[in-house]
Amino acid sequence: MMGPIQLEPNKVAAELSRFGEKLAKGMNVLKNVPDVHYGASDKEAIYKEDKLVVYRFKSAHKVTHKTPLLIAYALVNRPYMVDLQDDRSIVKSLLAAGHDVYLIDWGYPDPSDRYVTLDDYINGYLRRSVKAVSKHTGVDKINLLGICQGGAFSLCYANLYPETLQNLITMVTPVDFQTPDNMLSHWTQGMDVDLFIDTLGNVPADLMNWCYLTLKPYRLLQQKYVGMTDILDNPGEMENFLRMEKWIFDSPDQAGEAFRQFIKDFYQGNKLLKGGLKIGEKAIDLKAIKLPILNIFAEQDHLVPPNASRALKGATSTKDYTELSFKGGHIGIYVSGRAQREVPPAIDQWLRKRG
Amino acid sequence: MAKAGSGVFKDWEALHQQWWNAVSEGAGKFVQGDWRDGTKAFGDLFGGKLGDGTDAATERFVSGTKQYLDWVEKFSGQLAHGAQFPKDASGWVKLFQGALGPMGEMKNPLHDLFATMTGDGARGFEQFFSGWPNPADWAKGEVQGLLGLPAFGYNRETQERQQKLTAAWLRYQDAMGAYNRLMLEASKGALGKFESLLAAREEQGRKLETLREVYDLWVDAAEEGYAEVSLSPEFRTAYGNLVNQQMTVRKLVQTEVERFTGQFGMPTRTEVDSTARRMQELRREMRALQERLDALEAATSAPKAAKPTVVKSKSTPSKAPAKKAAARRSR
C-alpha cells in the first residue's frame, strides 16, 4: 500500500510522543548524572621527562607474569583510553590476569614542543621509557603493546632496539598506509604538508578532531546525537555517553615536526611498509624484526582499515606471528563490552605462552 | 496513491498536531525554553560535566537533534497536510527530498553540520576564517583591477603583498567552490543510494515502520554516498587543494599580522618559534649529556657494586648471578 515505508498514524504519534517524553525526562537525568571521570586504576609515576610520564598501575592482584608490559598509545589520544572506567578497562583486565602494566603518557604538546620530531619520540622518549620500565622491574626485556600510531612507533622501536623487547603486540596499527579504503590517507595525498606545518606549527587538536568527524559526518555529527535521546532517561547510559564524549574530544595538539614526518613518510610515502623510512639517522627495516608479534585489528575500523593492519603479516621476519581479528571499530576495541571479554584475555593467553 | 487526510490516513492531520505538541512540550521542558531557540535554550545542558568541551558538546547535541526534529516536522507535515502517500521507493525518495531542508542537496549537505562546530570543538573549512576580514574586501570591489596593477613607488612592497594575499584568497574561494561541488555530488548520490536501499527492502518484504527507521536508513545512504565521493581521485585533488589554499592565505595573513604587531614591539610567531627550536635542541643536548653521565657513573660504580655481590657470592658457589647483576646495573 505504501511501498517500502509503512507508516501508521497511531504508531508515528506514539513514537514521537515517546521522543518528547524522553526529552522532558532527560533534563532531570542530566542534572543528576555525576561529573564524569575516567581512569579506573590507581597508578604511580616511575619516570618523567619533559611532558612525558611513565606510569605503573597499582594492582590488587599478584603479579604472575615476570615480564612487564608497557603500553604506548597514539599521540592523538589520552592515556585513559585503555583505562576508561571499571567495566571498560584493558588495563584492569590485564592487571587481574597478573600482568605488571606500565603506560606512557605522552602529555599535551604546547608551542614549545613544535620541534619535537619522530626521532625524539622513538629514539628518545620511547627508548628511555622502555629503559625506565626495565630498570624499575630489574629485567632486561619487556613486552611492548603499541596502539594505533603507537603501534607504528613500536614497530620502528622493535627494529632499532630488539634486545630490549621480549614480545611485541600491535593493536589497530596501520602498517600499509595506502590501502584503497583508507580515507585519511586518501585525503593527505594532495596536501602540501610542509606548507601545512610551516603555517600551523603544532597541529590543533580541534582540526584533527574535525578531520576524524568528517570521515563519517552524518553518523558522528548528527545521528549519534539523535541516538542520544534514546538513553536520555537512563543515568548509567548517559554517564557512559558523556564519558565517551569527553574522551573523544580530549585530544592533544600534535607536535608540528613529528606530524610533518608522520604524514610525509608514513601516509604519503608509505615507507614503513615499502622501505626507505628513517627515524633520526637510523633506517627502519621491518624485515629485521624477529620478535614474536601479536597483531590485533578491528574489522569495522574506519580510521585504520583492517587491511592496513593485516599488512604486517609477512612484512617482518618473525616466525611467531599471530593475528587477532576483533568484531568492532577503532574505538570499540578499547571500550566495548565485547572488547573487554575478548581482547585482554587474548593478550594474556598469548603472552602467557611466551613468557 | 492514497491521499493523506482521507480514508485510512484521515487521522494524520489531527495526530500530527497531537504528536508535534507532545514533542514540542517535551523538548521545551528539556531545554527549559523553546527548543527552536537552539543554543540559548540548551545553554547549560550538560551542567559542566564535560569541562571545557561543554559548549561544543551542547551545540553538537542541539544541532543533531534540531535537524532531526526539523526533518520530522517537514516529512510528517507533508503527509499531514495533504501530500500523497507514495507507492514505491522512488515516490518516497521524492517526498523525503522535500523534507530534507538543511540536510538536503541544494547546497553542501555538510555545511550545516560543520557550521555547528564553533565551540572548542573542531571547525570546518568555512568556519576557519570566520571573524577574519575578507582580504578581497580590502580591494573594495576592484579586486581584479587591483591584481592587475603594476606596483611601484613608496608603497610598492605593501601593494605587492596585498595583491598576493587577495589572489590567494580568490584561489581559496575557488578551491572551496570545487569542494562544495563534490559535496553536492555526494548529496545527490545519497538520494540515489536511499532509493536503492528502499527498493532492496521492498524486494525483501522488509518495511520501515517508524520515522526513526526511515531517518537511520537515510543516514546509511548519506554515508555511502559521501564515502564514494570522498574516496574519488577528484576529491583527493580538491581536498588537497583546499587545504593548501587555506594554508597559503593563513600564512600570508600571519605575515601581515606579524609585520603589524612587530612595529609595536610585540613578540612574533617567528620569535616564539625560534625560541622553541633552540629549546628543543637544548633538550636533546641535555638528554644526551645526561645519558653519557649515567653511563659513566654506572661504569665507575660497577666495581664498587661488585663488593656486596662478592660477599653474597660466598654463600653461593657460582658467581654468575653477581656478574649478571653488575651487567644489569651498567646498562
XYZ file of C-alpha atoms in Angstrom:
686
model
C 0.000 0.000 0.000
C 2.707 2.427 0.919
C 5.731 0.832 -0.692
C 8.766 0.169 1.482
C 7.719 2.633 4.158
C 4.758 1.540 6.220
C 3.941 4.456 8.456
C 0.831 4.213 10.534
C -0.515 7.397 12.122
C -1.053 5.940 15.569
C 2.387 4.351 15.675
C 4.111 7.506 14.486
C 2.189 9.540 17.037
C 3.243 7.141 19.779
C 6.858 7.158 18.553
C 7.089 10.911 18.619
C 5.254 11.288 21.879
C 7.834 8.946 23.403
C 10.534 11.119 21.893
C 9.045 14.187 23.550
C 8.733 12.365 26.879
C 12.366 11.252 26.680
C 13.473 14.810 26.137
C 11.406 16.026 29.064
C 12.770 13.365 31.407
C 16.271 13.822 30.078
C 16.808 17.160 31.732
C 16.363 15.686 35.197
C 18.682 12.811 34.390
C 21.360 15.143 33.093
C 21.085 17.284 36.194
C 21.652 14.275 38.409
C 24.333 12.434 36.454
C 27.552 12.869 38.401
C 30.511 14.615 36.803
C 32.174 12.157 34.502
C 35.593 10.871 35.449
C 37.846 8.369 33.809
C 40.831 6.334 34.762
C 39.701 3.330 36.764
C 43.025 2.100 38.120
C 45.426 3.663 40.590
C 48.848 4.382 39.215
C 52.178 5.871 40.200
C 54.689 7.769 38.114
C 58.006 5.978 37.748
C 59.644 8.224 35.168
C 59.197 11.800 33.945
C 60.802 13.702 31.135
C 59.562 16.962 29.653
C 55.789 16.400 29.396
C 56.061 12.622 29.266
C 55.255 10.460 32.286
C 55.608 6.695 32.559
C 53.098 5.221 34.979
C 52.977 1.878 36.700
C 49.474 0.687 37.517
C 48.934 -0.479 41.071
C 47.366 -3.890 41.213
C 45.374 -5.633 43.867
C 46.330 -8.879 42.178
C 49.518 -10.862 42.429
C 51.871 -10.270 39.511
C 52.348 -13.643 37.906
C 53.947 -12.552 34.649
C 57.663 -11.983 35.077
C 57.915 -9.709 32.041
C 56.319 -6.266 32.487
C 54.078 -4.810 29.809
C 54.458 -1.234 28.576
C 51.605 0.394 26.644
C 52.339 3.116 24.059
C 49.227 4.691 22.554
C 48.868 7.204 19.688
C 49.830 10.836 20.084
C 46.265 11.916 19.317
C 44.864 10.030 22.287
C 44.927 10.287 26.046
C 46.280 7.697 28.490
C 42.921 6.782 29.981
C 41.808 5.345 26.666
C 42.984 1.973 27.971
C 41.556 2.541 31.432
C 38.306 4.399 30.861
C 36.128 3.044 33.658
C 35.783 -0.002 35.871
C 33.981 -2.187 33.383
C 35.777 -0.812 30.319
C 39.458 -1.034 31.048
C 42.025 -3.083 29.204
C 44.453 -2.217 31.976
C 42.163 -3.516 34.706
C 41.709 -6.803 32.894
C 45.432 -7.212 32.344
C 46.151 -6.435 35.995
C 43.575 -9.018 37.019
C 45.360 -11.536 34.804
C 48.586 -10.963 36.735
C 50.423 -8.548 34.462
C 52.673 -5.741 35.656
C 51.325 -2.925 33.495
C 53.067 0.325 32.620
C 51.837 3.152 30.399
C 53.424 6.060 28.576
C 51.524 9.344 28.925
C 52.897 11.452 26.082
C 51.442 14.646 27.587
C 49.980 17.708 25.882
C 52.426 19.394 23.494
C 52.447 23.194 23.577
C 54.175 25.616 21.200
C 57.499 24.910 22.887
C 57.198 21.341 21.566
C 56.762 22.357 17.967
C 60.166 20.951 17.019
C 59.820 17.581 18.722
C 60.474 15.029 15.987
C 59.736 11.363 15.444
C 63.398 10.841 16.287
C 62.729 12.478 19.673
C 59.634 10.355 20.187
C 61.065 6.978 19.187
C 64.807 7.105 19.770
C 64.255 9.434 22.702
C 61.052 9.205 24.713
C 60.035 5.659 23.822
C 63.551 4.243 24.245
C 64.013 5.903 27.624
C 60.540 4.816 28.727
C 61.381 1.200 27.953
C 64.650 1.657 29.805
C 62.833 3.127 32.800
C 60.439 0.161 32.977
C 63.328 -2.223 32.578
C 65.218 -0.527 35.384
C 62.151 -0.357 37.605
C 61.480 -4.052 37.303
C 65.070 -5.254 37.078
C 64.576 -7.166 33.844
C 66.473 -6.955 30.577
C 63.481 -7.266 28.280
C 59.909 -6.084 28.451
C 56.728 -6.614 26.464
C 55.576 -3.657 24.385
C 51.948 -3.009 23.424
C 51.629 -0.301 20.756
C 48.218 1.126 19.911
C 47.419 2.723 16.532
C 50.197 5.229 15.798
C 51.860 3.959 18.982
C 51.969 0.573 17.250
C 53.766 2.078 14.261
C 56.226 3.664 16.686
C 56.612 0.313 18.422
C 57.454 -1.423 15.155
C 60.183 1.133 14.490
C 61.409 0.718 18.027
C 61.393 -3.085 17.793
C 63.527 -2.823 14.696
C 66.032 -0.489 16.351
C 66.225 -1.943 19.867
C 65.186 -5.614 19.676
C 67.474 -6.543 22.565
C 65.150 -4.669 24.956
C 61.943 -6.451 23.976
C 60.571 -9.904 24.700
C 57.329 -9.673 22.724
C 55.531 -7.096 20.634
C 51.780 -6.505 20.488
C 50.336 -4.139 17.915
C 46.738 -3.056 18.222
C 44.768 -1.315 15.414
C 48.144 -0.391 13.983
C 48.494 0.903 10.425
C 51.293 -0.763 8.507
C 50.138 -0.292 4.931
C 49.111 3.351 4.941
C 47.733 3.313 1.411
C 45.015 0.705 1.273
C 42.240 1.863 -1.093
C 39.705 2.210 1.711
C 41.886 4.451 3.875
C 40.062 7.757 3.704
C 42.507 9.640 5.916
C 45.406 8.557 3.759
C 43.496 9.432 0.601
C 42.912 12.966 1.840
C 46.518 13.586 2.817
C 47.977 12.645 -0.574
C 47.340 16.046 -2.143
C 48.351 18.067 0.887
C 51.448 20.200 0.954
C 52.484 19.088 4.416
C 55.432 21.453 4.581
C 53.158 24.426 3.961
C 50.675 22.999 6.451
C 53.173 22.676 9.291
C 55.131 25.814 8.431
C 51.837 27.671 8.730
C 50.234 25.979 11.716
C 53.232 24.964 13.797
C 51.608 22.422 16.063
C 48.502 20.904 14.535
C 45.491 21.964 16.633
C 43.567 19.134 18.230
C 40.313 20.729 17.069
C 41.445 20.424 13.496
C 42.390 16.778 13.979
C 39.040 16.028 15.599
C 37.203 17.811 12.825
C 39.051 15.690 10.311
C 38.072 12.490 12.133
C 34.435 13.583 12.339
C 34.328 14.222 8.624
C 35.217 10.592 7.957
C 31.590 9.786 8.825
C 29.934 13.164 9.185
C 26.277 12.138 9.145
C 26.791 9.465 11.775
C 29.172 11.334 14.017
C 27.757 14.835 13.825
C 24.072 14.063 13.750
C 22.849 10.503 14.113
C 24.908 9.929 17.241
C 23.207 12.829 18.987
C 19.764 11.838 17.786
C 20.573 8.416 19.208
C 21.480 10.014 22.494
C 17.819 10.785 23.056
C 17.215 7.021 23.374
C 19.225 6.932 26.572
C 18.332 10.331 27.987
C 16.260 8.779 30.767
C 18.945 6.276 31.749
C 21.511 7.778 34.163
C 24.038 4.959 33.780
C 23.987 5.018 29.996
C 24.128 8.825 29.965
C 27.168 8.779 32.217
C 28.893 6.399 29.821
C 27.880 8.529 26.848
C 29.207 11.715 28.420
C 32.415 9.985 29.409
C 32.959 8.800 25.852
C 32.129 12.247 24.547
C 34.665 13.837 26.834
C 37.289 11.281 25.924
C 36.781 11.561 22.173
C 37.227 15.318 22.191
C 40.020 15.410 24.723
C 42.927 15.354 22.289
C 46.365 16.890 22.459
C 47.684 19.160 19.740
C 50.213 17.400 17.530
C 53.866 18.435 17.657
C 54.464 20.007 14.256
C 57.716 18.378 13.188
C 56.660 14.897 14.246
C 53.375 15.339 12.383
C 55.225 16.554 9.292
C 57.327 13.412 9.087
C 54.470 11.108 10.007
C 52.306 12.387 7.165
C 55.126 12.554 4.652
C 56.842 9.245 5.350
C 54.031 7.093 6.645
C 50.915 8.337 4.826
C 52.294 9.882 1.653
C 55.412 7.730 1.248
C 54.119 4.500 2.848
C 57.744 3.952 3.820
C 57.114 1.778 6.868
C 55.923 -0.959 4.547
C 57.717 -0.101 1.327
C 61.061 0.796 2.890
C 63.124 3.945 2.962
C 61.934 5.137 6.364
C 64.487 6.715 8.681
C 63.930 7.680 12.286
C 66.645 10.187 13.016
C 69.730 8.738 11.376
C 68.535 5.171 11.728
C 66.988 3.278 8.845
C 63.893 1.183 9.540
C 63.555 -2.260 8.033
C 60.558 -4.281 9.174
C 62.252 -7.406 7.849
C 64.818 -7.079 10.631
C 62.129 -7.700 13.264
C 62.237 -11.256 14.583
C 60.274 -10.849 17.795
C 57.057 -12.733 18.471
C 54.201 -10.471 17.315
C 50.528 -10.410 18.195
C 48.684 -8.151 15.754
C 45.167 -7.120 16.790
C 42.876 -5.219 14.457
C 39.222 -4.218 14.291
C 37.034 -5.374 11.429
C 34.908 -2.205 11.308
C 37.750 0.242 11.834
C 37.167 3.412 9.783
C 40.415 5.060 10.909
C 42.774 2.153 10.389
C 41.126 -0.247 7.941
C 41.730 -3.926 8.732
C 43.854 -4.384 5.619
C 46.154 -1.589 6.766
C 46.917 -3.690 9.855
C 46.866 -7.088 8.171
C 49.758 -5.914 6.009
C 52.061 -6.685 8.924
C 51.702 -10.371 8.158
C 54.790 -11.349 6.224
C 56.330 -7.883 6.467
C 58.655 -8.903 9.295
C 60.951 -11.910 9.691
C 59.272 -13.218 12.788
C 58.415 -16.894 12.863
C 55.919 -16.284 15.610
C 53.157 -14.102 14.200
C 49.574 -14.196 15.459
C 46.578 -12.216 14.264
C 43.512 -11.401 16.277
C 40.533 -10.001 14.442
C 38.051 -8.103 16.595
C 34.449 -7.555 15.527
C 34.174 -3.845 16.211
C 35.543 -0.429 15.415
C 38.594 1.614 16.257
C 37.070 2.968 19.449
C 35.095 -0.131 20.345
C 38.245 -2.161 20.689
C 39.025 -0.284 23.897
C 35.618 0.411 25.284
C 33.001 -2.098 24.185
C 31.820 -4.927 26.343
C 32.826 -7.389 23.660
C 36.348 -5.968 23.617
C 36.627 -6.407 27.374
C 35.596 -10.027 27.029
C 37.829 -10.835 24.086
C 40.912 -8.634 23.812
C 42.640 -8.678 27.227
C 42.167 -12.447 27.658
C 43.659 -12.992 24.195
C 46.656 -10.803 25.056
C 47.062 -12.616 28.350
C 46.956 -16.066 26.802
C 49.342 -15.095 24.026
C 51.850 -13.601 26.462
C 51.465 -16.458 28.931
C 52.726 -18.849 26.289
C 55.740 -16.682 25.561
C 56.896 -15.563 28.981
C -1.864 6.658 -4.387
C -3.596 7.114 -1.078
C -4.082 10.673 -0.038
C -3.367 11.997 3.423
C -6.439 13.263 5.150
C -8.721 10.648 3.647
C -9.556 7.002 4.311
C -7.077 5.175 6.478
C -4.942 8.284 6.688
C -7.638 10.606 7.817
C -6.137 10.824 11.264
C -2.795 12.085 10.054
C -3.540 15.727 10.317
C -5.005 15.551 13.811
C -2.322 13.195 15.003
C 0.379 15.320 13.508
C -0.736 18.219 15.651
C -1.057 15.961 18.663
C 2.380 14.401 18.479
C 4.026 17.600 17.488
C 2.619 19.224 20.598
C 3.994 16.328 22.634
C 7.458 16.665 21.109
C 7.479 20.414 21.486
C 6.330 20.193 25.062
C 8.960 17.579 25.884
C 11.664 19.483 24.096
C 10.563 22.667 25.830
C 10.847 21.037 29.234
C 14.196 19.567 28.302
C 15.793 22.814 27.295
C 13.757 24.988 29.642
C 12.548 27.181 26.837
C 11.778 26.953 23.156
C 13.948 24.192 21.661
C 13.945 26.107 18.376
C 15.958 28.766 20.116
C 18.888 26.374 19.877
C 21.966 27.283 21.793
C 20.306 29.805 24.075
C 17.745 27.340 25.325
C 20.192 24.460 25.635
C 22.725 26.694 27.423
C 23.738 24.669 30.466
C 22.531 21.345 29.229
C 25.489 19.289 30.350
C 25.964 21.236 33.555
C 29.734 21.438 33.196
C 30.112 17.666 33.146
C 32.221 17.803 30.043
C 34.515 20.506 31.350
C 35.794 22.900 28.758
C 34.060 20.989 25.992
C 30.583 21.648 27.355
C 29.602 24.260 24.844
C 30.837 22.264 21.894
C 29.099 19.117 23.107
C 25.910 21.037 23.746
C 25.989 22.525 20.291
C 26.583 19.143 18.685
C 23.629 17.685 20.556
C 21.439 20.675 19.815
C 22.343 20.628 16.158
C 21.827 16.894 15.675
C 18.509 16.781 17.472
C 17.249 20.016 15.979
C 17.976 18.948 12.421
C 16.280 15.641 13.089
C 13.195 17.361 14.513
C 13.153 19.791 11.611
C 13.129 16.881 9.231
C 10.486 15.022 11.204
C 8.298 18.110 11.239
C 8.603 18.622 7.494
C 8.397 14.978 6.487
C 5.412 14.168 8.609
C 3.953 17.608 7.969
C 3.855 16.927 4.242
C 1.800 13.827 4.882
C -0.438 15.537 7.379
C -1.139 18.444 5.112
C -2.259 16.659 2.045
C 0.785 15.136 0.366
C 0.081 11.795 -1.171
C 1.414 8.568 0.223
C 3.824 7.132 -2.313
C 3.547 3.588 -3.509
C 7.171 2.870 -4.253
C 10.739 3.698 -3.298
C 11.029 6.396 -5.936
C 7.934 8.188 -4.644
C 9.152 8.055 -1.070
C 12.523 9.494 -2.061
C 10.774 12.445 -3.677
C 8.766 13.043 -0.527
C 11.856 12.601 1.594
C 13.785 15.013 -0.580
C 11.165 17.654 0.029
C 11.654 17.358 3.771
C 15.416 17.333 3.842
C 15.865 21.040 4.361
C 19.332 21.736 5.712
C 20.305 18.107 5.172
C 19.327 18.330 1.545
C 21.056 18.549 -1.740
C 20.530 22.195 -2.615
C 23.827 23.068 -1.023
C 26.791 21.406 0.576
C 24.890 18.971 2.835
C 27.666 19.050 5.380
C 27.617 22.785 5.619
C 25.086 22.897 8.436
C 26.703 20.023 10.219
C 30.066 21.736 10.126
C 28.610 25.152 10.855
C 27.650 23.997 14.313
C 31.194 23.250 15.237
C 32.040 26.670 16.506
C 32.965 25.899 20.073
C 36.150 24.385 21.345
C 35.467 21.509 19.040
C 36.628 21.242 15.506
C 35.913 23.802 12.848
C 35.142 23.268 9.247
C 36.850 24.905 6.342
C 34.307 27.669 6.083
C 34.465 28.475 9.764
C 38.219 28.586 9.756
C 38.287 32.187 8.693
C 35.059 33.295 10.312
C 35.574 36.618 12.024
C 38.528 37.458 9.795
C 38.328 40.285 7.318
C 37.999 39.076 3.770
C 41.199 40.188 2.048
C 39.191 40.728 -1.119
C 37.170 43.390 0.737
C 40.317 45.371 1.144
C 40.288 45.895 -2.574
C 36.730 47.330 -2.312
C 35.266 45.561 -5.295
C 38.145 46.282 -7.574
C 39.872 43.021 -6.927
C 40.676 42.018 -10.457
C 41.815 45.510 -11.379
C 43.997 45.753 -8.314
C 45.574 42.407 -9.024
C 46.492 43.575 -12.493
C 48.016 46.848 -11.460
C 51.775 47.097 -11.588
C 53.206 48.003 -8.181
C 55.574 50.904 -7.943
C 56.576 53.795 -5.740
C 56.636 54.225 -1.983
C 54.016 51.550 -1.251
C 55.209 49.087 -3.833
C 56.052 46.264 -1.417
C 52.859 46.709 0.591
C 50.806 46.685 -2.581
C 52.539 43.548 -3.821
C 51.849 41.754 -0.550
C 48.190 42.754 -0.629
C 47.868 41.668 -4.238
C 49.395 38.347 -3.312
C 47.041 37.900 -0.372
C 43.981 38.849 -2.384
C 44.947 36.486 -5.182
C 45.439 33.711 -2.636
C 42.027 34.443 -1.131
C 40.393 34.185 -4.527
C 42.133 30.872 -5.164
C 40.887 29.697 -1.794
C 37.328 30.629 -2.732
C 37.702 28.691 -5.974
C 39.011 25.707 -4.067
C 36.078 25.923 -1.665
C 33.721 26.042 -4.628
C 35.233 22.893 -6.101
C 34.955 21.160 -2.731
C 31.319 22.205 -2.340
C 30.516 20.915 -5.807
C 31.781 17.487 -4.816
C 29.727 17.656 -1.643
C 26.659 18.270 -3.773
C 27.531 15.205 -5.785
C 27.749 13.249 -2.554
C 24.319 14.511 -1.593
C 22.768 13.556 -4.917
C 24.449 10.179 -4.657
C 22.945 9.765 -1.209
C 19.410 10.122 -2.535
C 20.142 7.541 -5.198
C 21.527 5.190 -2.553
C 18.487 5.835 -0.389
C 16.197 4.822 -3.202
C 18.224 1.653 -3.789
C 18.162 0.748 -0.122
C 14.413 1.305 -0.009
C 13.894 -0.752 -3.144
C 16.037 -3.566 -1.764
C 13.967 -3.620 1.410
C 10.790 -3.623 -0.590
C 12.008 -6.640 -2.555
C 12.840 -8.441 0.654
C 9.451 -7.550 2.081
C 11.016 -5.546 4.913
C 9.141 -2.395 5.861
C 10.188 0.719 7.678
C 7.557 1.383 10.292
C 8.926 4.323 12.249
C 10.258 7.730 11.306
C 13.433 6.874 13.116
C 13.964 3.815 10.904
C 13.476 5.986 7.834
C 15.954 8.524 9.167
C 18.537 5.855 10.064
C 18.296 4.342 6.610
C 18.827 7.771 5.090
C 21.965 8.220 7.223
C 23.267 4.889 5.899
C 22.638 6.125 2.362
C 24.188 9.516 3.027
C 27.345 7.936 4.424
C 27.601 5.605 1.436
C 27.224 8.488 -0.994
C 29.736 10.591 0.887
C 32.273 7.750 1.147
C 32.050 7.109 -2.582
C 32.786 10.721 -3.449
C 35.391 11.310 -0.776
C 37.402 8.315 -1.940
C 37.452 9.528 -5.546
C 40.560 10.946 -7.267
C 38.671 14.230 -7.811
C 38.054 14.603 -4.119
C 41.685 13.868 -3.291
C 42.741 16.715 -5.562
C 40.019 19.092 -4.386
C 40.643 18.378 -0.721
C 44.412 18.777 -1.034
C 43.956 21.982 -2.989
C 41.511 23.367 -0.450
C 43.871 22.676 2.458
C 46.823 24.119 0.568
C 44.981 27.277 -0.478
C 43.673 27.769 3.017
C 47.159 27.422 4.457
C 48.541 29.859 1.891
C 46.010 32.515 2.870
C 46.540 31.868 6.529
C 50.300 32.133 6.204
C 50.069 35.406 4.306
C 47.678 36.821 6.894
C 50.040 35.706 9.644
C 52.850 37.536 7.911
C 50.806 40.711 7.792
C 49.823 40.381 11.447
C 53.449 39.818 12.333
C 54.569 42.890 10.447
C 51.928 44.953 12.186
C 52.470 43.716 15.738
C 56.231 43.762 15.306
C 56.031 47.503 14.838
C 54.709 47.755 18.396
C 57.463 45.597 19.812
C 55.223 42.604 20.408
C 56.811 39.143 20.238
C 56.010 37.498 16.937
C 55.392 33.925 15.868
C 58.824 33.839 14.244
C 60.493 34.778 17.506
C 58.495 32.265 19.538
C 59.310 29.540 17.014
C 62.971 30.418 17.123
C 62.960 30.060 20.912
C 61.106 26.764 20.677
C 63.618 25.433 18.162
C 66.545 26.354 20.381
C 64.811 24.916 23.422
C 64.294 21.601 21.672
C 67.945 21.491 20.586
C 68.994 22.171 24.168
C 66.699 19.422 25.441
C 68.334 16.951 23.080
C 71.830 18.005 24.060
C 70.992 17.899 27.736
C 69.453 14.455 27.413
C 72.468 13.148 25.506
C 74.804 14.542 28.159
C 72.639 13.051 30.908
C 72.792 9.643 29.288
C 76.577 9.877 28.899
C 76.821 10.855 32.538
C 74.615 7.951 33.600
C 76.747 5.565 31.588
C 79.961 6.923 33.104
C 78.540 6.710 36.613
C 77.363 3.211 36.007
C 80.776 2.220 34.690
C 82.641 3.716 37.630
C 80.237 2.394 40.237
C 80.231 -1.109 38.820
C 83.419 -2.320 40.592
C 82.215 -0.871 43.913
C 78.935 -2.592 43.464
C 80.783 -5.815 42.944
C 81.784 -5.852 46.633
C 78.479 -6.809 48.196
C 77.823 -9.261 45.417
C 81.186 -10.869 46.141
C 80.123 -11.210 49.765
C 76.855 -12.647 48.590
C 78.670 -14.963 46.239
C 80.463 -16.581 49.209
C 77.227 -18.256 50.095
C 76.690 -19.423 46.556
C 79.193 -21.440 44.596
C 78.510 -19.710 41.299
C 79.499 -16.105 40.557
C 77.129 -15.911 37.657
C 74.313 -14.072 39.449
C 76.717 -11.365 40.648
C 78.034 -10.889 37.143
C 74.507 -10.671 35.824
C 73.548 -8.056 38.419
C 76.599 -5.947 37.673
C 75.905 -6.128 33.980
C 72.344 -5.061 34.577
C 73.430 -2.034 36.591
C 75.845 -0.966 33.914
C 73.171 -0.847 31.271
